[in-house]
PDB file of C-alpha atoms in Angstrom:
ATOM      1  CA  MET A   1       0.037   0.099   0.109  1.00 57.00           C
ATOM      2  CA  CYS A   2       1.593   3.286  -1.073  1.00 59.00           C
ATOM      3  CA  GLU A   3       1.255   6.153   1.372  1.00 84.00           C
ATOM      4  CA  TRP A   4       3.478   8.499  -0.228  1.00 88.00           C
ATOM      5  CA  VAL A   5       1.566  11.948  -1.140  1.00 88.00           C
ATOM      6  CA  GLU A   6       2.369  15.539  -2.497  1.00 87.00           C
ATOM      7  CA  GLU A   7       0.293  18.158  -1.605  1.00 85.00           C
ATOM      8  CA  LYS A   8       1.109  21.896  -2.833  1.00 85.00           C
ATOM      9  CA  ASP A   9       0.285  25.146  -0.997  1.00 84.00           C
ATOM     10  CA  SER A  10      -0.968  28.193  -2.652  1.00 81.00           C
ATOM     11  CA  ASP A  11       2.347  29.374  -3.741  1.00 83.00           C
ATOM     12  CA  GLY A  12       3.010  25.809  -5.407  1.00 85.00           C
ATOM     13  CA  ASN A  13       5.558  24.816  -2.874  1.00 86.00           C
ATOM     14  CA  CYS A  14       5.371  21.057  -2.323  1.00 85.00           C
ATOM     15  CA  LEU A  15       4.710  18.800   0.706  1.00 84.00           C
ATOM     16  CA  LYS A  16       6.089  15.646   0.232  1.00 84.00           C
ATOM     17  CA  THR A  17       5.028  13.242   2.771  1.00 87.00           C
ATOM     18  CA  LYS A  18       3.174  10.107   3.865  1.00 92.00           C
ATOM     19  CA  LYS A  19      -0.587  10.060   4.411  1.00 93.00           C
ATOM     20  CA  TYR A  20      -2.571   7.459   6.495  1.00 94.00           C
ATOM     21  CA  LYS A  21      -6.365   7.566   7.624  1.00 93.00           C
ATOM     22  CA  GLY A  22      -6.109  11.429   6.498  1.00 91.00           C
ATOM     23  CA  LYS A  23      -3.528  12.481   8.592  1.00 92.00           C
ATOM     24  CA  TYR A  24       0.119  13.566   7.433  1.00 91.00           C
ATOM     25  CA  TYR A  25       3.023  11.757   8.803  1.00 92.00           C
ATOM     26  CA  ALA A  26       7.120  12.556   8.607  1.00 89.00           C
ATOM     27  CA  SER A  27       8.569  10.688   5.405  1.00 86.00           C
ATOM     28  CA  ILE A  28      11.263   9.275   7.522  1.00 87.00           C
ATOM     29  CA  ILE A  29       8.816   6.903   9.388  1.00 93.00           C
ATOM     30  CA  PRO A  30      10.024   3.120   8.344  1.00 93.00           C
ATOM     31  CA  GLY A  31       7.740   1.647   5.711  1.00 92.00           C
ATOM     32  CA  ASN A  32       4.133   2.251   5.824  1.00 94.00           C
ATOM     33  CA  VAL A  33       2.558   4.460   8.498  1.00 95.00           C
ATOM     34  CA  LYS A  34      -0.058   1.679   9.011  1.00 95.00           C
ATOM     35  CA  ASP A  35       2.703  -1.088   9.575  1.00 95.00           C
ATOM     36  CA  GLN A  36       4.543   1.022  11.866  1.00 96.00           C
ATOM     37  CA  LEU A  37       1.636   1.938  14.064  1.00 97.00           C
ATOM     38  CA  GLU A  38       0.810  -1.960  14.163  1.00 96.00           C
ATOM     39  CA  ARG A  39       4.257  -2.779  15.244  1.00 96.00           C
ATOM     40  CA  LEU A  40       4.418   0.082  18.035  1.00 97.00           C
ATOM     41  CA  GLU A  41       0.910  -1.373  19.055  1.00 98.00           C
ATOM     42  CA  ASN A  42       2.552  -4.739  20.300  1.00 97.00           C
ATOM     43  CA  MET A  43       6.083  -3.119  21.412  1.00 98.00           C
ATOM     44  CA  GLU A  44       7.151  -4.344  24.683  1.00 98.00           C
ATOM     45  CA  VAL A  45       7.276  -1.866  27.161  1.00 98.00           C
ATOM     46  CA  ARG A  46       9.577  -1.718  30.290  1.00 98.00           C
ATOM     47  CA  ASP A  47       8.642  -0.769  33.430  1.00 97.00           C
ATOM     48  CA  ASP A  48      11.292   1.992  33.717  1.00 96.00           C
ATOM     49  CA  ASP A  49      10.412   3.279  30.141  1.00 98.00           C
ATOM     50  CA  THR A  50       9.876   7.298  29.765  1.00 98.00           C
ATOM     51  CA  PHE A  51       7.952   8.745  26.953  1.00 98.00           C
ATOM     52  CA  VAL A  52       7.934  12.198  26.066  1.00 98.00           C
ATOM     53  CA  LEU A  53       5.288  12.851  23.939  1.00 98.00           C
ATOM     54  CA  SER A  54       4.245  16.214  21.961  1.00 97.00           C
ATOM     55  CA  TYR A  55       2.977  17.801  18.772  1.00 98.00           C
ATOM     56  CA  PRO A  56       6.298  18.933  16.773  1.00 96.00           C
ATOM     57  CA  LYS A  57       7.997  21.943  18.170  1.00 95.00           C
ATOM     58  CA  SER A  58       6.221  22.087  21.594  1.00 96.00           C
ATOM     59  CA  GLY A  59       9.405  21.537  23.785  1.00 94.00           C
ATOM     60  CA  THR A  60      10.102  17.884  22.804  1.00 94.00           C
ATOM     61  CA  HIS A  61      13.972  18.061  23.182  1.00 90.00           C
ATOM     62  CA  TRP A  62      13.851  20.412  26.133  1.00 94.00           C
ATOM     63  CA  VAL A  63      11.543  18.050  28.144  1.00 97.00           C
ATOM     64  CA  PHE A  64      13.874  15.012  26.910  1.00 95.00           C
ATOM     65  CA  THR A  65      16.980  16.635  28.033  1.00 93.00           C
ATOM     66  CA  ILE A  66      15.488  17.637  31.312  1.00 96.00           C
ATOM     67  CA  ALA A  67      14.126  13.905  32.005  1.00 97.00           C
ATOM     68  CA  SER A  68      17.601  12.372  30.831  1.00 95.00           C
ATOM     69  CA  MET A  69      19.594  14.603  33.405  1.00 95.00           C
ATOM     70  CA  LEU A  70      17.001  13.458  36.070  1.00 96.00           C
ATOM     71  CA  ARG A  71      17.236   9.800  34.853  1.00 94.00           C
ATOM     72  CA  THR A  72      20.937   9.643  34.649  1.00 93.00           C
ATOM     73  CA  GLY A  73      21.678  11.863  37.709  1.00 94.00           C
ATOM     74  CA  LYS A  74      24.141  13.800  35.362  1.00 93.00           C
ATOM     75  CA  SER A  75      23.667  17.467  34.379  1.00 90.00           C
ATOM     76  CA  SER A  76      25.218  17.150  30.978  1.00 84.00           C
ATOM     77  CA  TYR A  77      23.680  16.830  27.386  1.00 81.00           C
ATOM     78  CA  SER A  78      23.176  12.922  26.397  1.00 76.00           C
ATOM     79  CA  GLY A  79      22.159  13.250  22.902  1.00 75.00           C
ATOM     80  CA  SER A  80      19.029  13.255  20.738  1.00 80.00           C
ATOM     81  CA  PRO A  81      16.158  11.269  21.809  1.00 88.00           C
ATOM     82  CA  HIS A  82      15.301   8.206  19.914  1.00 93.00           C
ATOM     83  CA  PHE A  83      11.837   8.419  18.465  1.00 95.00           C
ATOM     84  CA  LEU A  84       9.012   5.732  18.407  1.00 96.00           C
ATOM     85  CA  ASP A  85       7.720   7.054  15.115  1.00 94.00           C
ATOM     86  CA  TYR A  86      11.058   6.970  12.887  1.00 93.00           C
ATOM     87  CA  ASN A  87      13.111   3.708  14.318  1.00 95.00           C
ATOM     88  CA  GLU A  88      12.737   0.153  13.711  1.00 96.00           C
ATOM     89  CA  ILE A  89      11.279  -1.749  16.669  1.00 96.00           C
ATOM     90  CA  ASP A  90      14.410  -3.859  16.615  1.00 96.00           C
ATOM     91  CA  LEU A  91      16.449  -0.923  17.345  1.00 96.00           C
ATOM     92  CA  LEU A  92      14.355   0.190  20.233  1.00 97.00           C
ATOM     93  CA  ASP A  93      14.143  -3.176  21.927  1.00 97.00           C
ATOM     94  CA  ASN A  94      17.773  -3.310  21.745  1.00 97.00           C
ATOM     95  CA  LEU A  95      18.255  -0.045  23.809  1.00 96.00           C
ATOM     96  CA  PRO A  96      19.741  -0.399  27.286  1.00 95.00           C
ATOM     97  CA  SER A  97      17.408   0.582  30.338  1.00 94.00           C
ATOM     98  CA  PRO A  98      16.148   3.080  31.260  1.00 94.00           C
ATOM     99  CA  ARG A  99      14.749   4.000  27.978  1.00 96.00           C
ATOM    100  CA  LEU A 100      13.922   7.652  27.293  1.00 97.00           C
ATOM    101  CA  LEU A 101      11.749   7.763  24.080  1.00 98.00           C
ATOM    102  CA  ALA A 102      10.029  10.479  22.379  1.00 97.00           C
ATOM    103  CA  SER A 103       7.423  10.824  19.718  1.00 98.00           C
ATOM    104  CA  HIS A 104       4.920  13.152  17.873  1.00 97.00           C
ATOM    105  CA  LEU A 105       2.270  10.691  17.954  1.00 97.00           C
ATOM    106  CA  THR A 106      -1.086  10.941  20.039  1.00 96.00           C
ATOM    107  CA  PHE A 107      -1.629   8.998  23.300  1.00 97.00           C
ATOM    108  CA  ASP A 108      -3.920   6.506  21.831  1.00 96.00           C
ATOM    109  CA  GLN A 109      -1.184   5.505  19.175  1.00 97.00           C
ATOM    110  CA  LEU A 110       1.375   4.717  21.859  1.00 98.00           C
ATOM    111  CA  PRO A 111       2.157   1.079  22.710  1.00 98.00           C
ATOM    112  CA  ARG A 112      -0.712  -0.657  24.255  1.00 98.00           C
ATOM    113  CA  GLN A 113       1.178  -1.548  27.329  1.00 98.00           C
ATOM    114  CA  VAL A 114       1.711   2.146  27.920  1.00 98.00           C
ATOM    115  CA  ARG A 115      -2.203   2.864  27.635  1.00 97.00           C
ATOM    116  CA  GLU A 116      -2.646  -0.043  30.162  1.00 97.00           C
ATOM    117  CA  GLY A 117      -0.298   1.698  32.506  1.00 97.00           C
ATOM    118  CA  LYS A 118       3.390   0.585  32.128  1.00 98.00           C
ATOM    119  CA  GLY A 119       6.144   3.087  31.816  1.00 98.00           C
ATOM    120  CA  LYS A 120       5.655   7.206  32.181  1.00 98.00           C
ATOM    121  CA  VAL A 121       4.640   9.591  29.693  1.00 98.00           C
ATOM    122  CA  LEU A 122       5.525  13.408  29.905  1.00 98.00           C
ATOM    123  CA  LEU A 123       2.990  15.079  27.463  1.00 97.00           C
ATOM    124  CA  ILE A 124       3.548  18.488  26.677  1.00 97.00           C
ATOM    125  CA  THR A 125       1.561  21.121  24.796  1.00 97.00           C
ATOM    126  CA  ARG A 126       2.314  24.643  23.683  1.00 97.00           C
ATOM    127  CA  ASN A 127       0.610  27.647  22.182  1.00 98.00           C
ATOM    128  CA  PRO A 128      -0.033  27.068  18.497  1.00 98.00           C
ATOM    129  CA  LYS A 129       1.482  30.460  17.266  1.00 98.00           C
ATOM    130  CA  ASP A 130       4.710  29.965  18.653  1.00 97.00           C
ATOM    131  CA  VAL A 131       4.685  26.427  17.384  1.00 97.00           C
ATOM    132  CA  ALA A 132       3.684  27.408  13.951  1.00 97.00           C
ATOM    133  CA  VAL A 133       6.896  29.964  13.769  1.00 96.00           C
ATOM    134  CA  SER A 134       9.033  27.417  15.182  1.00 94.00           C
ATOM    135  CA  TYR A 135       7.724  24.587  13.005  1.00 93.00           C
ATOM    136  CA  HIS A 136       8.191  26.544   9.941  1.00 92.00           C
ATOM    137  CA  ILE A 137      11.680  27.630  10.504  1.00 89.00           C
ATOM    138  CA  PHE A 138      12.553  24.210  11.708  1.00 87.00           C
ATOM    139  CA  MET A 139      10.960  22.693   8.326  1.00 85.00           C
ATOM    140  CA  THR A 140      12.868  25.121   6.083  1.00 82.00           C
ATOM    141  CA  LYS A 141      16.336  24.308   7.438  1.00 79.00           C
ATOM    142  CA  LEU A 142      15.762  20.548   7.225  1.00 72.00           C
ATOM    143  CA  ASN A 143      17.788  18.797   4.536  1.00 61.00           C
ATOM    144  CA  ALA A 144      14.638  16.943   3.450  1.00 58.00           C
ATOM    145  CA  PRO A 145      12.314  16.915   0.891  1.00 54.00           C
ATOM    146  CA  ASP A 146       9.062  17.563   3.210  1.00 62.00           C
ATOM    147  CA  TYR A 147       8.384  21.274   2.806  1.00 73.00           C
ATOM    148  CA  LYS A 148      10.631  24.339   1.699  1.00 78.00           C
ATOM    149  CA  GLY A 149       7.490  26.684   1.347  1.00 86.00           C
ATOM    150  CA  SER A 150       6.968  30.241   2.695  1.00 90.00           C
ATOM    151  CA  TRP A 151       5.740  31.552   5.777  1.00 94.00           C
ATOM    152  CA  GLU A 152       2.322  32.383   4.323  1.00 93.00           C
ATOM    153  CA  GLY A 153       2.064  29.042   2.622  1.00 91.00           C
ATOM    154  CA  PHE A 154       3.163  26.999   5.559  1.00 92.00           C
ATOM    155  CA  LEU A 155       0.638  29.058   7.624  1.00 95.00           C
ATOM    156  CA  ARG A 156      -2.335  28.223   5.373  1.00 92.00           C
ATOM    157  CA  PHE A 157      -1.082  24.340   5.605  1.00 91.00           C
ATOM    158  CA  TYR A 158      -0.862  24.599   9.178  1.00 94.00           C
ATOM    159  CA  SER A 159      -4.020  26.463   9.864  1.00 95.00           C
ATOM    160  CA  GLU A 160      -5.716  23.548   7.838  1.00 93.00           C
ATOM    161  CA  GLY A 161      -4.124  20.724   9.508  1.00 92.00           C
ATOM    162  CA  ARG A 162      -2.138  19.752   6.416  1.00 90.00           C
ATOM    163  CA  MET A 163       0.914  19.753   7.982  1.00 89.00           C
ATOM    164  CA  LEU A 164       3.100  16.672   9.306  1.00 91.00           C
ATOM    165  CA  TYR A 165       1.127  15.209  12.334  1.00 95.00           C
ATOM    166  CA  GLY A 166      -1.935  16.833  11.282  1.00 93.00           C
ATOM    167  CA  SER A 167      -3.721  19.850  13.019  1.00 96.00           C
ATOM    168  CA  TRP A 168      -2.399  21.372  16.203  1.00 97.00           C
ATOM    169  CA  PHE A 169      -5.836  21.560  17.480  1.00 98.00           C
ATOM    170  CA  ASP A 170      -6.509  17.775  17.014  1.00 96.00           C
ATOM    171  CA  ALA A 171      -3.363  17.122  19.030  1.00 96.00           C
ATOM    172  CA  PHE A 172      -4.368  19.484  21.578  1.00 97.00           C
ATOM    173  CA  PHE A 173      -7.812  18.181  21.878  1.00 96.00           C
ATOM    174  CA  ASP A 174      -6.552  14.543  22.247  1.00 95.00           C
ATOM    175  CA  TRP A 175      -4.113  16.114  25.356  1.00 94.00           C
ATOM    176  CA  GLU A 176      -6.962  17.710  26.799  1.00 95.00           C
ATOM    177  CA  ASN A 177      -9.027  14.447  26.171  1.00 95.00           C
ATOM    178  CA  THR A 178      -6.746  12.188  27.365  1.00 95.00           C
ATOM    179  CA  LYS A 179      -6.250  14.301  30.786  1.00 94.00           C
ATOM    180  CA  ALA A 180      -9.831  14.381  31.479  1.00 94.00           C
ATOM    181  CA  THR A 181     -10.691  10.681  30.586  1.00 96.00           C
ATOM    182  CA  TYR A 182      -7.723   8.547  31.165  1.00 96.00           C
ATOM    183  CA  LYS A 183      -7.565   6.969  34.716  1.00 94.00           C
ATOM    184  CA  GLY A 184      -3.943   5.890  34.608  1.00 95.00           C
ATOM    185  CA  ASP A 185      -1.477   7.780  36.813  1.00 96.00           C
ATOM    186  CA  ASN A 186       1.500   7.033  34.366  1.00 98.00           C
ATOM    187  CA  ILE A 187       1.274  10.430  32.642  1.00 98.00           C
ATOM    188  CA  LEU A 188       2.358  13.952  33.702  1.00 98.00           C
ATOM    189  CA  TYR A 189       0.699  16.827  31.849  1.00 97.00           C
ATOM    190  CA  LEU A 190       2.924  19.679  30.959  1.00 97.00           C
ATOM    191  CA  ILE A 191       2.290  23.188  29.532  1.00 97.00           C
ATOM    192  CA  TYR A 192       5.299  24.944  27.549  1.00 96.00           C
ATOM    193  CA  GLU A 193       4.480  28.429  28.889  1.00 98.00           C
ATOM    194  CA  ASP A 194       4.044  27.112  32.396  1.00 97.00           C
ATOM    195  CA  MET A 195       7.712  25.794  32.300  1.00 97.00           C
ATOM    196  CA  LYS A 196       9.201  28.937  31.031  1.00 95.00           C
ATOM    197  CA  GLN A 197       7.380  30.846  33.630  1.00 96.00           C
ATOM    198  CA  ASP A 198       8.766  28.685  36.403  1.00 97.00           C
ATOM    199  CA  LEU A 199      11.343  25.966  35.186  1.00 97.00           C
ATOM    200  CA  LEU A 200      12.689  24.965  38.793  1.00 98.00           C
ATOM    201  CA  ALA A 201       9.012  24.290  40.033  1.00 98.00           C
ATOM    202  CA  ASN A 202       8.334  22.092  36.689  1.00 98.00           C
ATOM    203  CA  VAL A 203      11.938  20.385  37.028  1.00 98.00           C
ATOM    204  CA  THR A 204      10.958  19.548  40.448  1.00 98.00           C
ATOM    205  CA  LYS A 205       7.662  17.997  39.542  1.00 98.00           C
ATOM    206  CA  ILE A 206       8.993  15.977  36.847  1.00 98.00           C
ATOM    207  CA  ALA A 207      11.582  14.504  39.245  1.00 97.00           C
ATOM    208  CA  ALA A 208       9.054  13.697  41.518  1.00 97.00           C
ATOM    209  CA  PHE A 209       6.801  11.977  38.916  1.00 98.00           C
ATOM    210  CA  LEU A 210       9.810  10.039  37.721  1.00 96.00           C
ATOM    211  CA  CYS A 211      10.444   8.918  41.147  1.00 91.00           C
ATOM    212  CA  GLU A 212      13.803  10.465  41.369  1.00 89.00           C
ATOM    213  CA  THR A 213      15.013  11.555  44.484  1.00 91.00           C
ATOM    214  CA  TYR A 214      17.558  14.623  44.320  1.00 94.00           C
ATOM    215  CA  ASP A 215      18.761  17.439  46.819  1.00 94.00           C
ATOM    216  CA  LYS A 216      17.605  20.954  45.719  1.00 96.00           C
ATOM    217  CA  SER A 217      21.206  21.989  44.634  1.00 96.00           C
ATOM    218  CA  PHE A 218      21.152  19.307  41.935  1.00 96.00           C
ATOM    219  CA  LEU A 219      17.522  20.142  40.792  1.00 97.00           C
ATOM    220  CA  GLU A 220      18.760  23.876  40.606  1.00 97.00           C
ATOM    221  CA  GLU A 221      21.652  22.686  38.469  1.00 96.00           C
ATOM    222  CA  VAL A 222      19.532  20.981  36.196  1.00 96.00           C
ATOM    223  CA  THR A 223      17.264  23.853  35.748  1.00 96.00           C
ATOM    224  CA  ASP A 224      20.309  26.081  34.948  1.00 94.00           C
ATOM    225  CA  ARG A 225      21.368  23.537  32.349  1.00 92.00           C
ATOM    226  CA  SER A 226      17.910  23.439  30.743  1.00 91.00           C
ATOM    227  CA  THR A 227      17.600  27.151  30.075  1.00 89.00           C
ATOM    228  CA  PHE A 228      17.519  27.920  26.150  1.00 81.00           C
ATOM    229  CA  LYS A 229      20.301  30.318  26.602  1.00 81.00           C
ATOM    230  CA  THR A 230      22.531  27.445  28.193  1.00 81.00           C
ATOM    231  CA  MET A 231      21.534  24.797  25.965  1.00 78.00           C
ATOM    232  CA  VAL A 232      22.016  26.588  22.578  1.00 72.00           C
ATOM    233  CA  LYS A 233      25.443  27.397  24.166  1.00 72.00           C
ATOM    234  CA  THR A 234      26.409  23.868  25.462  1.00 70.00           C
ATOM    235  CA  VAL A 235      24.615  21.406  23.381  1.00 63.00           C
ATOM    236  CA  MET A 236      27.160  21.722  20.453  1.00 58.00           C
ATOM    237  CA  GLU A 237      30.158  21.812  22.725  1.00 59.00           C
ATOM    238  CA  GLU A 238      29.131  18.447  24.520  1.00 55.00           C
ATOM    239  CA  ILE A 239      27.471  16.812  21.609  1.00 56.00           C
ATOM    240  CA  LYS A 240      28.248  13.129  20.402  1.00 55.00           C
ATOM    241  CA  PRO A 241      29.922  12.661  17.365  1.00 53.00           C
ATOM    242  CA  SER A 242      27.388  10.065  16.492  1.00 55.00           C
ATOM    243  CA  ASP A 243      24.949  13.057  16.758  1.00 54.00           C
ATOM    244  CA  GLN A 244      27.091  15.446  14.926  1.00 51.00           C
ATOM    245  CA  ASP A 245      26.924  13.523  12.073  1.00 52.00           C
ATOM    246  CA  TYR A 246      23.341  13.053  12.436  1.00 48.00           C
ATOM    247  CA  ILE A 247      23.000  16.901  12.573  1.00 50.00           C
ATOM    248  CA  HIS A 248      25.111  17.455   9.397  1.00 45.00           C
ATOM    249  CA  GLN A 249      22.719  15.066   7.417  1.00 48.00           C
ATOM    250  CA  MET A 250      19.632  16.571   8.662  1.00 51.00           C
ATOM    251  CA  SER A 251      20.338  20.308   8.481  1.00 50.00           C
ATOM    252  CA  ASP A 252      20.841  22.450   5.444  1.00 51.00           C
ATOM    253  CA  ASP A 253      23.163  24.717   7.367  1.00 50.00           C
ATOM    254  CA  LYS A 254      25.071  21.831   9.598  1.00 49.00           C
ATOM    255  CA  LYS A 255      23.358  23.441  12.463  1.00 52.00           C
ATOM    256  CA  LEU A 256      21.355  21.790  15.140  1.00 53.00           C
ATOM    257  CA  PRO A 257      17.797  23.114  14.252  1.00 51.00           C
ATOM    258  CA  ILE A 258      16.273  22.158  17.438  1.00 57.00           C
ATOM    259  CA  TYR A 259      16.844  24.696  20.094  1.00 57.00           C
ATOM    260  CA  ARG A 260      16.000  28.249  18.468  1.00 60.00           C
ATOM    261  CA  LYS A 261      14.919  31.228  20.832  1.00 69.00           C
ATOM    262  CA  GLY A 262      12.287  29.328  22.914  1.00 75.00           C
ATOM    263  CA  GLU A 263      10.323  32.355  23.680  1.00 84.00           C
ATOM    264  CA  VAL A 264       6.845  32.723  24.432  1.00 92.00           C
ATOM    265  CA  GLY A 265       5.528  35.405  22.043  1.00 94.00           C
ATOM    266  CA  ASP A 266       8.066  35.334  19.399  1.00 94.00           C
ATOM    267  CA  TRP A 267       5.197  34.871  17.038  1.00 97.00           C
ATOM    268  CA  LYS A 268       4.699  38.561  16.991  1.00 96.00           C
ATOM    269  CA  ASN A 269       7.968  38.784  15.086  1.00 95.00           C
ATOM    270  CA  HIS A 270       6.297  36.737  12.388  1.00 96.00           C
ATOM    271  CA  PHE A 271       2.555  37.034  11.826  1.00 98.00           C
ATOM    272  CA  THR A 272       1.349  39.996  10.140  1.00 98.00           C
ATOM    273  CA  VAL A 273      -1.657  41.849  11.338  1.00 98.00           C
ATOM    274  CA  ALA A 274      -4.007  40.187   8.779  1.00 98.00           C
ATOM    275  CA  GLN A 275      -2.421  36.608   9.461  1.00 98.00           C
ATOM    276  CA  ASN A 276      -2.969  37.222  13.104  1.00 98.00           C
ATOM    277  CA  GLU A 277      -6.673  38.159  12.670  1.00 98.00           C
ATOM    278  CA  ILE A 278      -7.369  35.055  10.830  1.00 98.00           C
ATOM    279  CA  PHE A 279      -5.765  32.677  12.866  1.00 98.00           C
ATOM    280  CA  ASP A 280      -7.478  34.386  16.004  1.00 98.00           C
ATOM    281  CA  LYS A 281     -10.728  33.623  14.413  1.00 98.00           C
ATOM    282  CA  ILE A 282      -9.974  29.647  13.904  1.00 98.00           C
ATOM    283  CA  TYR A 283      -8.484  29.674  17.127  1.00 98.00           C
ATOM    284  CA  GLN A 284     -11.824  31.058  18.913  1.00 97.00           C
ATOM    285  CA  GLU A 285     -14.072  28.723  16.750  1.00 97.00           C
ATOM    286  CA  LYS A 286     -11.935  25.839  17.365  1.00 97.00           C
ATOM    287  CA  MET A 287     -11.346  26.350  21.183  1.00 97.00           C
ATOM    288  CA  LYS A 288     -14.777  27.637  22.045  1.00 96.00           C
ATOM    289  CA  ASN A 289     -15.682  24.324  24.113  1.00 94.00           C
ATOM    290  CA  THR A 290     -12.655  24.225  26.164  1.00 93.00           C
ATOM    291  CA  ASN A 291     -11.691  25.654  29.467  1.00 89.00           C
ATOM    292  CA  CYS A 292      -7.879  25.620  28.440  1.00 91.00           C
ATOM    293  CA  THR A 293      -6.023  28.795  27.911  1.00 91.00           C
ATOM    294  CA  PHE A 294      -2.630  29.598  26.831  1.00 96.00           C
ATOM    295  CA  ARG A 295      -0.476  32.489  27.247  1.00 95.00           C
ATOM    296  CA  PHE A 296       0.805  34.182  24.087  1.00 96.00           C
ATOM    297  CA  GLU A 297       3.413  36.653  25.303  1.00 92.00           C
TER     298      GLU A 297
END
C-alpha cells in the first residue's frame, strides 16, 4: 500500500509526505505508517521506560533533556532522543534500560502496554502561534524533501491541519481528552509556557513524577543547564560525534535546528496583522468549548 502523497500550498510549494487515515506523517517513518503503528501497538514496554510525547516544536527536546538529566543523575547533554515514530522496533528493543523515548504521535497511538499503565509519559503542549513559527523555521532548515515553502504558505497548511502530524488543534484536543478521561497515573501533563514561567518548579515536578530523589542543589543545576540560553551554548560543545553526523545529515546549514529562541510570544515577530486576525478567528472557533487557556506572550 503506497502512502506517499504530495500536497501543494497556495504558492505551489510541495509537501512530500506520507498520509494515513487522513493524517500526514513524516517521510522518514520506516515503511508504511500503518505497519509502523501496528508494530508500536504490540511493542514490549518496560516498567522504567519514559516517553516524551508532544506535537512537533512544542518542547520535545527540552523535556527530553530535563528527563535525561534526572534519569541519569548527570547535568550534561545526553544526545538526541530515539523516536518511536522514526526507528525500527528492533533498534528500540535493544536499547539499554532505562529507555527515554520521544514521539509526535498521540497518546492512543502509543504501545498498548503504555495505555494500560506501564512506563511513564511526559505529555507537553504549547501555544499554537509559537509552534507555527518554530515549526516553519525548523522545516525550512531541514535537509529533507518534506517542505520548503514560504511562511504564508506554511501558515495556511498549518491552519488547515495539512502539516506533518496533522492539526495542532486535534493534537491539543487529544491532550485535553486524555487528561479528562484517562484513569491511569502514569502521565504528567506539562504546558510549555508554564515551564518557561517557573522552570525549577516544573523540573522538581518531573523529578517527583519519575520517582527520582535529588537534593535542591542538583535540581537547581538541572534547571540552570536546561534554560534555552544555556542549551544553545553548550549542546554543540558536548554533542556526541554520532549526533554531530546526524545533524550534518538533517540540516542544510549543518547546525542543530532544534533549540532556537524558546521564547513565549516570538510569533509577534512573524505574523502579520492580517494573519493574526485570521488565525485568531480559527482559534476562537476551534477552542470555544475548552476551558484551557494559553499564554501568547
